[in-house]
mmCIF file of C-alpha atoms in Angstrom:
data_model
loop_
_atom_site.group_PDB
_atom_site.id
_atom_site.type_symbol
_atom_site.label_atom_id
_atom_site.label_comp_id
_atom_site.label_asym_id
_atom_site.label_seq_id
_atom_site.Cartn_x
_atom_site.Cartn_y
_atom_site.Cartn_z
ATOM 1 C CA UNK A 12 0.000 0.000 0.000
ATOM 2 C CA UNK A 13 1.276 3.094 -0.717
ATOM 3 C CA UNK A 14 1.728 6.294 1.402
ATOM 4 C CA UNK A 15 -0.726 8.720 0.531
ATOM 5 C CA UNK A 16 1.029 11.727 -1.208
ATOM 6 C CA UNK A 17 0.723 15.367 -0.343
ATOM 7 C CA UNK A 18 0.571 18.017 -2.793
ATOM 8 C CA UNK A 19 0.653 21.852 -2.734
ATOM 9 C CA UNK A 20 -0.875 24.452 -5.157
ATOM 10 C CA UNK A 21 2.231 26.387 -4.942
ATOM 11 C CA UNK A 22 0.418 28.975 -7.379
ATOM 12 C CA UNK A 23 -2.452 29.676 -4.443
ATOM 13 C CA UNK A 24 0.104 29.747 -1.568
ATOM 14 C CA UNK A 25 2.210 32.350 -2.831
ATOM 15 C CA UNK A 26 -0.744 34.852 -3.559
ATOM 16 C CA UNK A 27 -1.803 33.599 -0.172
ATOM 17 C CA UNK A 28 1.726 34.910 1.381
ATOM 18 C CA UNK A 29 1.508 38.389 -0.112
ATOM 19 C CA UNK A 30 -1.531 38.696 0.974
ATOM 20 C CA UNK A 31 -0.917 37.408 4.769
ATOM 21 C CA UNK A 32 2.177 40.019 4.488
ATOM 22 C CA UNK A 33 0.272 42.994 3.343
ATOM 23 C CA UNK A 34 -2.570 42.198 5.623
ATOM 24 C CA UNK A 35 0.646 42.184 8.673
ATOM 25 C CA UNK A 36 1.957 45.677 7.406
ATOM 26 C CA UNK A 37 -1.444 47.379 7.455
ATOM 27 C CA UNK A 38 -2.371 46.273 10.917
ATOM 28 C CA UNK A 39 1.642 47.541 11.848
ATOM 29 C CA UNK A 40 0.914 50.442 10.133
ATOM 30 C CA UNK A 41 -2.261 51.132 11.627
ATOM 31 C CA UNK A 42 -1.164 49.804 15.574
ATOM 32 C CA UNK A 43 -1.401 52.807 17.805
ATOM 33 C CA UNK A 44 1.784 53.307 20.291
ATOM 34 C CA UNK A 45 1.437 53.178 23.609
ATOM 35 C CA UNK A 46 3.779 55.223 24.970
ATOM 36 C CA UNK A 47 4.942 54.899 28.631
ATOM 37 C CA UNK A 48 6.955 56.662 31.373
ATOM 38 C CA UNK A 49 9.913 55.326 32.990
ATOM 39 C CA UNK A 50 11.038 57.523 36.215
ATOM 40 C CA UNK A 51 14.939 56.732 37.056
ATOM 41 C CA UNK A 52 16.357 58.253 39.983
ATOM 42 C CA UNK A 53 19.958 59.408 40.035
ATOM 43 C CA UNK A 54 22.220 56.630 41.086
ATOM 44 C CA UNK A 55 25.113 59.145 41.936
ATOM 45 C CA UNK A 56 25.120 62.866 42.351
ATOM 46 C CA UNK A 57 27.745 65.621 43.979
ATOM 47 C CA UNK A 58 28.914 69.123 43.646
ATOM 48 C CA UNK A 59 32.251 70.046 42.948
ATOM 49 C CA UNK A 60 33.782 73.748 44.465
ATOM 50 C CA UNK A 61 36.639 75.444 42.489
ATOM 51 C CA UNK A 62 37.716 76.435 46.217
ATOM 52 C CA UNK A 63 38.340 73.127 47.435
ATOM 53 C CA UNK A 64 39.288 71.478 44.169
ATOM 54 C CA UNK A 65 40.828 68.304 45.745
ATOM 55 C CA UNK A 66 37.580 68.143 48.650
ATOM 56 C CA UNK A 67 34.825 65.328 47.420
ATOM 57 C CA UNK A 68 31.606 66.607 48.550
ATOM 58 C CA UNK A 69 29.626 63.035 47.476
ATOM 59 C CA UNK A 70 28.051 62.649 51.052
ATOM 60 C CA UNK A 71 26.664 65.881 51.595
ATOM 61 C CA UNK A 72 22.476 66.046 51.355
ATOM 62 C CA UNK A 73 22.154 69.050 48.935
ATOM 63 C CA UNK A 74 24.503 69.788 45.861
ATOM 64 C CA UNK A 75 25.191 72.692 45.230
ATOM 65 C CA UNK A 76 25.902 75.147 42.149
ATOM 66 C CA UNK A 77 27.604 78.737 42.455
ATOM 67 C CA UNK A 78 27.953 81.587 39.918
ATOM 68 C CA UNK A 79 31.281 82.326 39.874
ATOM 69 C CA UNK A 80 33.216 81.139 37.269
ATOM 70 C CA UNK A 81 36.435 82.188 37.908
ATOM 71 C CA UNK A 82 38.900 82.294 41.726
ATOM 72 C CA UNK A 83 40.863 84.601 40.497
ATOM 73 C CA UNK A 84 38.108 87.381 41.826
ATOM 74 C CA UNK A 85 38.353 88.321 45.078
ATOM 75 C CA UNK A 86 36.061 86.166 47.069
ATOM 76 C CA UNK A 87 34.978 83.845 43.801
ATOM 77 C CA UNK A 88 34.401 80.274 43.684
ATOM 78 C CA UNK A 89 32.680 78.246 41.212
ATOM 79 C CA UNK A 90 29.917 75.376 42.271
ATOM 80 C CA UNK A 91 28.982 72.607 39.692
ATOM 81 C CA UNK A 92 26.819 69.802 40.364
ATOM 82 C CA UNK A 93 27.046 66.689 38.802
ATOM 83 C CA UNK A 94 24.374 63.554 38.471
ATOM 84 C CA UNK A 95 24.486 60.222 36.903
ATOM 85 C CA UNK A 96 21.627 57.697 35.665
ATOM 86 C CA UNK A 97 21.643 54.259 34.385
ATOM 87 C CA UNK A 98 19.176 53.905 31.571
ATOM 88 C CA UNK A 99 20.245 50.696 31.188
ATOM 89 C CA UNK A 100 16.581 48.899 31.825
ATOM 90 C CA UNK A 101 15.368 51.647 28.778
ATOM 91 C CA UNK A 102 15.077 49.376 25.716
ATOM 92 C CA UNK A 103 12.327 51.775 23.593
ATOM 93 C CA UNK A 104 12.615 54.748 21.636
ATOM 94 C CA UNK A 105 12.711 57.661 23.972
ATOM 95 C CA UNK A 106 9.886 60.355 22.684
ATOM 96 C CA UNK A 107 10.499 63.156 25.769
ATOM 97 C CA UNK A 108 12.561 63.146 28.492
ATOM 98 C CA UNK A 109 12.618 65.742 31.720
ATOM 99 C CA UNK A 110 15.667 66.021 34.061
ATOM 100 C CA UNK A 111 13.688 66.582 37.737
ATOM 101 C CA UNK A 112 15.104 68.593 40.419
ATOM 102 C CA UNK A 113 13.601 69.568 43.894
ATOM 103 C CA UNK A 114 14.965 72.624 45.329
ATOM 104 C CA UNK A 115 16.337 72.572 48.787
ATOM 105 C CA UNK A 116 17.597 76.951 49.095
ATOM 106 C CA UNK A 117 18.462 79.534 46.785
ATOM 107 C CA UNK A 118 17.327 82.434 44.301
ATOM 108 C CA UNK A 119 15.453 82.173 41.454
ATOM 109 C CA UNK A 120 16.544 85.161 39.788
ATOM 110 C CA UNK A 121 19.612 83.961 37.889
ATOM 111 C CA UNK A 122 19.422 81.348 34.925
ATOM 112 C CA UNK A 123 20.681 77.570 35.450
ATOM 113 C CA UNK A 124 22.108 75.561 32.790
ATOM 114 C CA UNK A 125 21.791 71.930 32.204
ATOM 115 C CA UNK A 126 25.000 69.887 30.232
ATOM 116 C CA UNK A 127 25.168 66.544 29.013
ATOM 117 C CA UNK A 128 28.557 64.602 29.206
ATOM 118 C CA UNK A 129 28.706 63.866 25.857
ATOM 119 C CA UNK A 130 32.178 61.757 25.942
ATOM 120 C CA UNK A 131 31.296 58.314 27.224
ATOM 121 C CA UNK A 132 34.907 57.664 28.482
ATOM 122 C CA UNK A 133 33.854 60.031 31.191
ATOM 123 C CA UNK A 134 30.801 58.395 32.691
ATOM 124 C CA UNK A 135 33.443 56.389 35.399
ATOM 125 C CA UNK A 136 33.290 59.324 38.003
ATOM 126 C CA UNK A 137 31.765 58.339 41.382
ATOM 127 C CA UNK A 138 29.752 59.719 43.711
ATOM 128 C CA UNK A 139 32.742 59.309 46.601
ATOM 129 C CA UNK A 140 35.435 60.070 44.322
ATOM 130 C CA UNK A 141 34.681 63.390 42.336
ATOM 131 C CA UNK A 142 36.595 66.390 42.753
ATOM 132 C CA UNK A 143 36.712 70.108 40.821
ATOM 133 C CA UNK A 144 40.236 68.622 39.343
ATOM 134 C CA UNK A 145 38.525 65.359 38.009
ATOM 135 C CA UNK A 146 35.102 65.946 37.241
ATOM 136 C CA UNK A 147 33.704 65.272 33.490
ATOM 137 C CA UNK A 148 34.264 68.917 31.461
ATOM 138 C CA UNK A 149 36.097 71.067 33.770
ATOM 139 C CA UNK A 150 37.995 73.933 32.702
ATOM 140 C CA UNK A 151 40.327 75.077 35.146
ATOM 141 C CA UNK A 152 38.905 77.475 37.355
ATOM 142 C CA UNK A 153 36.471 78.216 35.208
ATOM 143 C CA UNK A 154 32.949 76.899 36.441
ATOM 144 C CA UNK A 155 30.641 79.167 33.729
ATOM 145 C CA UNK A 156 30.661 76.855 30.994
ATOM 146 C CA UNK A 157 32.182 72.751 30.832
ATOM 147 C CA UNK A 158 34.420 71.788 27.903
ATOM 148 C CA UNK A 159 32.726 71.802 24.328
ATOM 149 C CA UNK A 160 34.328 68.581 23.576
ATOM 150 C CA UNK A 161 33.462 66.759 25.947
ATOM 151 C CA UNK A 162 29.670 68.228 26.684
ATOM 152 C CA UNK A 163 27.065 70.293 25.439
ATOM 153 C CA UNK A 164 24.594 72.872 26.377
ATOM 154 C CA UNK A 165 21.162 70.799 26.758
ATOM 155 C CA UNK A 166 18.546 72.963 28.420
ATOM 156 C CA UNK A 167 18.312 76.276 30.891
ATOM 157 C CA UNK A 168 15.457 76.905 33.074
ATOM 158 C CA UNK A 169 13.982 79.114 35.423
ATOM 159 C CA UNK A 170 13.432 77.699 39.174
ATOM 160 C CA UNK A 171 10.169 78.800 39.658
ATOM 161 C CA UNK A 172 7.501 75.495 40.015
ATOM 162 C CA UNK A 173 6.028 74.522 36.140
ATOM 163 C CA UNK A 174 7.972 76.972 34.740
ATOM 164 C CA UNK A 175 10.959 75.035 32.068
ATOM 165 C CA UNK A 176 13.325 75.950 29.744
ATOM 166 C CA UNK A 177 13.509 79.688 29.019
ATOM 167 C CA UNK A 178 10.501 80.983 31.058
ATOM 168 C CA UNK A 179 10.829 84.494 32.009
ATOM 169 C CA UNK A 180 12.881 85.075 35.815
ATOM 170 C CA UNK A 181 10.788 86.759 38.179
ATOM 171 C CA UNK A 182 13.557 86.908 41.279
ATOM 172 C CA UNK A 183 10.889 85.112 43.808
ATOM 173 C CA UNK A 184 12.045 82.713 45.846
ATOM 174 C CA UNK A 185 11.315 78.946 47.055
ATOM 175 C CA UNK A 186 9.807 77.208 49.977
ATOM 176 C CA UNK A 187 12.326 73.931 50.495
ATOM 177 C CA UNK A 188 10.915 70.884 48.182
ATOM 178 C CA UNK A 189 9.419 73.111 45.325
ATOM 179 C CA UNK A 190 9.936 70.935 42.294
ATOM 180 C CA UNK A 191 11.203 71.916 38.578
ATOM 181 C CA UNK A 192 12.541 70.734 35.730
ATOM 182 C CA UNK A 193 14.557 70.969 32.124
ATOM 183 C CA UNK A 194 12.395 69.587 29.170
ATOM 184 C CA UNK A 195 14.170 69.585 25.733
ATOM 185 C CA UNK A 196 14.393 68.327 22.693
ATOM 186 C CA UNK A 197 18.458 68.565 23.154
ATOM 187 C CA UNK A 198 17.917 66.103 25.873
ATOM 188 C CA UNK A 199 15.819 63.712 24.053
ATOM 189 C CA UNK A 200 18.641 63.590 21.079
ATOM 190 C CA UNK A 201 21.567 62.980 24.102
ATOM 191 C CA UNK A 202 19.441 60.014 25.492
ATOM 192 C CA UNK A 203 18.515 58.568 22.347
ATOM 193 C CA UNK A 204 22.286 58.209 21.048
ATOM 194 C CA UNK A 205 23.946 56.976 24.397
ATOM 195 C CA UNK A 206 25.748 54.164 23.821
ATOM 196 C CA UNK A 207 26.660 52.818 27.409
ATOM 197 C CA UNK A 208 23.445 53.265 29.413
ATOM 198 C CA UNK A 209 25.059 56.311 31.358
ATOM 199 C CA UNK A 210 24.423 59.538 31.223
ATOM 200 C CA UNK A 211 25.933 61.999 32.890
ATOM 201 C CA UNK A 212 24.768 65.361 33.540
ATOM 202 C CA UNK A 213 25.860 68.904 35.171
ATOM 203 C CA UNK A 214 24.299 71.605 36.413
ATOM 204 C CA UNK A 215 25.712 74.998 36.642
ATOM 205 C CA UNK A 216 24.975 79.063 37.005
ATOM 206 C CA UNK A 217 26.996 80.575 34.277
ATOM 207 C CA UNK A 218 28.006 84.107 35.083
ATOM 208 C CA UNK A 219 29.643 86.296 37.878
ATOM 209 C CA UNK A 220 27.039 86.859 40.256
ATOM 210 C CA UNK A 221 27.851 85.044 43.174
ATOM 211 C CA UNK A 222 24.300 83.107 43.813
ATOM 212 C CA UNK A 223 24.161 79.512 45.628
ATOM 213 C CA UNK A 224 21.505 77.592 44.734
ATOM 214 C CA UNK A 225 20.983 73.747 46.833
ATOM 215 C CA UNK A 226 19.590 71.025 45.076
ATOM 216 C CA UNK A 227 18.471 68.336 47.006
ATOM 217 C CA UNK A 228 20.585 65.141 46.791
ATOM 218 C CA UNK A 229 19.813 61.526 46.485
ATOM 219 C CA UNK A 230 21.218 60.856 49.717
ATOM 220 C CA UNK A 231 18.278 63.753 51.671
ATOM 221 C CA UNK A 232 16.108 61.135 53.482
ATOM 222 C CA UNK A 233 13.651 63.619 53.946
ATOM 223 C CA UNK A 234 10.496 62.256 52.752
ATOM 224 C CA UNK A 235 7.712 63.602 50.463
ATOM 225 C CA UNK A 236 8.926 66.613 48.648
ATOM 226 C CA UNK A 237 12.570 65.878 49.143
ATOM 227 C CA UNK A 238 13.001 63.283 46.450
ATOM 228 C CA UNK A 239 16.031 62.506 44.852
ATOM 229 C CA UNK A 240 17.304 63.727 41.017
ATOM 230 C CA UNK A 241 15.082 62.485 38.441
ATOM 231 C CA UNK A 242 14.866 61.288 34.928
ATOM 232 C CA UNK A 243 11.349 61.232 33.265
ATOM 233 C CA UNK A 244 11.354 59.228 30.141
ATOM 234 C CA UNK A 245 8.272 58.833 27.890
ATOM 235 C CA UNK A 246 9.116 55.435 25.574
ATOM 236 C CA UNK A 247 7.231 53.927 22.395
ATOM 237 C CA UNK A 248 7.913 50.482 21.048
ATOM 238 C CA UNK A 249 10.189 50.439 18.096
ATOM 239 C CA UNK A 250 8.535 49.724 14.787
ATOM 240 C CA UNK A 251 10.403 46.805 14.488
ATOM 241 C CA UNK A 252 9.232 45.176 17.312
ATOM 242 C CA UNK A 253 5.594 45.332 15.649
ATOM 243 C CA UNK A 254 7.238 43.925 11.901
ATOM 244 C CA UNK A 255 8.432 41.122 13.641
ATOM 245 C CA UNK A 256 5.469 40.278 15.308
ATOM 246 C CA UNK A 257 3.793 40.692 11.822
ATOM 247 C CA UNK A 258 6.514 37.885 10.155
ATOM 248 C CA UNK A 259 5.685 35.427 13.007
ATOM 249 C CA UNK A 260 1.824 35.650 12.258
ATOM 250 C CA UNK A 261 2.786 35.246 8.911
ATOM 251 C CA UNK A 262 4.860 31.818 9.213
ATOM 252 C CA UNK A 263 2.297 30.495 11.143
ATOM 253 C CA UNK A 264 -0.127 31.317 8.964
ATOM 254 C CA UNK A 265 1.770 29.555 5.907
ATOM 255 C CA UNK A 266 2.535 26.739 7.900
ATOM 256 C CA UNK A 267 -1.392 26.294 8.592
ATOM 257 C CA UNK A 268 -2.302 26.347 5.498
ATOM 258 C CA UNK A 269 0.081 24.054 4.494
ATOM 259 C CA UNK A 270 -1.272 21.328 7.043
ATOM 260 C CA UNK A 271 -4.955 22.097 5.753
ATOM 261 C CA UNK A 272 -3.774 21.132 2.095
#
């Protein structure tokens, strides 16, 4: 007796394909995203002081930025504060992303400028080990500005609660644990081109004015409205996580057929 032979239209399976594959692209095509928001808290932050430029300051419970940029003046010192965050568990696109501060003193009546670390090599600085001499950018004495090779500019803000980016100064000041924030598109383009999961960033008041401002640390333990550094980062699914669901469906779908001929 012989074994029953199975035969294919190959001519109807192949229309059959393109159709199963167009059928996958529209619905891809068509799939809303569903974006999401990942908060990551700073998993190292301290200030550096041109003063001291040997002191590490990684314990303290604020970090502080001063607007001095150079100790040459009588009286100057510079301030920059430094944070670090592990976006290692990000796997999506990053759409927006918002670098979260709480204030713990200060005025509000100078500007603030947020930089991104932009050379990776520099990402190995630690919380117990930074100093003015070794910290990621540093020019000298000069605290105004970090090094243009090895940062950039990503975002200035004004301090008062809501207000981002270049809102208008108004000189008022803050009750401890007011919240605010830097929200640009420089920032998304930084995140979205790391290559190590590390990003470091710096905070500083550029100009020769002589303001402190306190930012409260990671290591404050003082409850609601004292929380740590943040980074707010809305995510979508790649595209090609979607096409290759599409090709799966689409194997399967052969292979059915197949077994029903």
């Amino acid at each position: 007796m012989k074994a029953t032979e199975m035969k294919y239209d190959t001519q109807s399976i192949i229309p059959f394909r393109i159709t199963i594959f167009l059928v996958a692209c529209l619905v891809v095509a068509t799939m809303p995203s569903h974006a999401a928001v990942v908060a990551i808290t700073a998993s190292q932050d301290a200030h550096v002081e041109s003063a001291n430029p040997n002191t590490n300051f990684g314990s303290e419970i604020e970090v502080n930025i001063e607007g001095h940029p150079d100790t040459t003046i009588s009286g100057g010192e510079s301030s920059i504060a430094f944070f670090s965050f592990d976006i290692s568990s990000v796997t999506e696109t990053v759409t927006a992303v918002d670098f979260i501060v709480r204030l713990s003193g200060g005025r509000s009546d100078r500007s603030r400028q947020l930089w991104a670390v932009t050379d990776e090599s520099l990402d190995s600085w630690t919380e117990g080990g930074i100093t003015w001499n070794n910290a990621p950018g540093v020019q000298s004495t000069v605290g105004n500005a970090l090094n243009g090779s090895q940062a950039q500019l990503v975002g200035a803000w004004d301090s008062r609660p809501g207000v981002r980016d270049d809102g208008a100064l108004t000189g008022l000041n803050f009750d401890v644990g007011s919240g605010f924030g830097v929200a640009d598109t420089d920032l998304v383009n930084f995140v979205n081109t790391d290559t190590n999961n590390i990003l470091t960033f710096a905070a500083l008041i550029p100009g020769n004015n002589g303001v402190v401002f306190q930012f409260i640390s990671k290591d404050n333990t003082g409850g609601a409205g004292f929380e740590a550094p943040t980074l707010s980062l809305t995510t979508v699914p790649e595209p090609s996580t979607y096409i290759l669901l599409a090709i799966g469906s689409l194997i399967l779908s052969v292979r059915f057929f197949r077994k029903q001929n």
